């Protein structure tokens, strides 16, 4: 796919690096030539006093200082920016504007300053940036007698900067010529990339925290449409900052804490000996992880794949592909010997395999979705395989990983915590991290919190972190809704006996012989379609996110149809509906209710008058577990052991007429 040119109305995928280079070459610096006259010691009041109007641009401000400074002027305008915002995505803009306005309200109330009177009387105007085109700290001062002054330098609008508490570079120039040049800079920023903070947004008596009261929302209402250009930074500066922050997090448990009374931190030679030991230990641990876990780096933009630093051959022979597919189908056909719903297991295992193979692309899709303010949920990076024991869950995951990278690493359940997994995700690349045999208690303690942390890697624009796959036994009875919508769920209900497990050689034979040819062919075809999928994410008018799981399954079906002697019925084209529709996520609940209606109708109360269906689950915890898998449309709630549902909605969801019965439990 050819690279697209830079278009402000439709930011496009492959210009992430080109855009930076384009502007670096195109734009020259505006440099103000100055003469040194002298230096003097003044307090901040002396620097600003004697003028009637103030126009200021500040990043990182102390609002108490801002309000005090404004009292010195008859008229003031302030543009607020935020140095901590990295990409200026829609989510970051909304978060910053929301927090700034909350802080402005609180500080004004505490300082007994009526901001609304200042705005209504025309004495003050406030703006907030939505685009990073300025990093200036400028203070323009104007007097009624014609005097003009420009204050500039490194100082933000705060006591720390202007109170002599820290070193700052502060300069000023008096005169009309300098003032007019900087006023033009100020007006340009205000016009092109700010939103005005209105009376409505700051109204302390009407604190509703409504998103549509934010400054950017008001701008959109007036302009009807607003094009945001997110910053495409992969710069050394940002990476340096993030690396520094990560190292600081590593050192935090070891460095001395400040004394409560004095606030001082005491350092001695022993401190640095401990730090050196700690860093050495962390370095060894990271090297061990890197040696144990693979580095599968898939670059969707450069169309390359490397494994542990070596280029992956994406052109396997037909014989190699045919060999791997025959072994994979033989493996899947082996589930016919299992006791229970083995056909359902084959369908669910294939659905999971499709996501598993596709998972290395999810980080890139999530990053691009974040850049263009699209939904990240269609690109899940967590998978859960749970249910009946001796269902071949562990060997299934090992086999998939062997097909991807030729090895099968995993971690044991006791090692699973949010911090350990996030550390692995920063170390391992590409291939899924498998957490084997997680207990229900540990799942609830650590996995749920980890999965709900849905923004991992977003601010750093990480594009190669691994998905996490959790294997658990049947003590994980049900999964909470906040986990379901972020996780590929595979619940299995078939298994072997102990002796059958001991006698079976299918798994060992497949794992010994199967190679990576199928997956290399899959990667080649996926890389061909990735540019189009990412392009779809950059289109603002798109109604739905591109379904990468659908395209992935189409490629798998095409490969198997081309190279296998036959295509089993469970190998089929899938979509997000196969993973996240209410009938899929509520499959266990549907099965439970249907079985109970067939075998124990006394467990139900059908009350048409109040449009209620009641089901006696047996125990309180069974009712609580069941309700987790029911959709909101059922308006379900529990009453001790009873699950109470909307009768008409239940008829449609469960596919049962639920005729009235007079038998009560």
Short mmCIF file of C-alpha atoms in Angstrom, two decimals, residues 85 160 218 233 273 284 414 443 489 513 627 647:
data_model
loop_
_atom_site.label_atom_id
_atom_site.label_comp_id
_atom_site.label_asym_id
_atom_site.label_seq_id
_atom_site.Cartn_x
_atom_site.Cartn_y
_atom_site.Cartn_z
CA UNK A 85 0.10 15.52 28.18
CA UNK A 160 7.71 28.21 42.92
CA UNK A 218 -18.53 24.22 23.62
CA UNK A 233 5.70 11.36 18.93
CA UNK A 273 25.30 -0.09 47.90
CA UNK A 284 19.68 -10.46 36.16
CA UNK A 414 1.90 -18.34 42.25
CA UNK A 443 -8.01 -15.02 39.82
CA UNK A 489 -13.45 -16.41 27.17
CA UNK A 513 6.62 -32.77 14.99
CA UNK A 627 -26.34 -13.16 37.46
CA UNK A 647 -40.19 -12.31 32.01
#
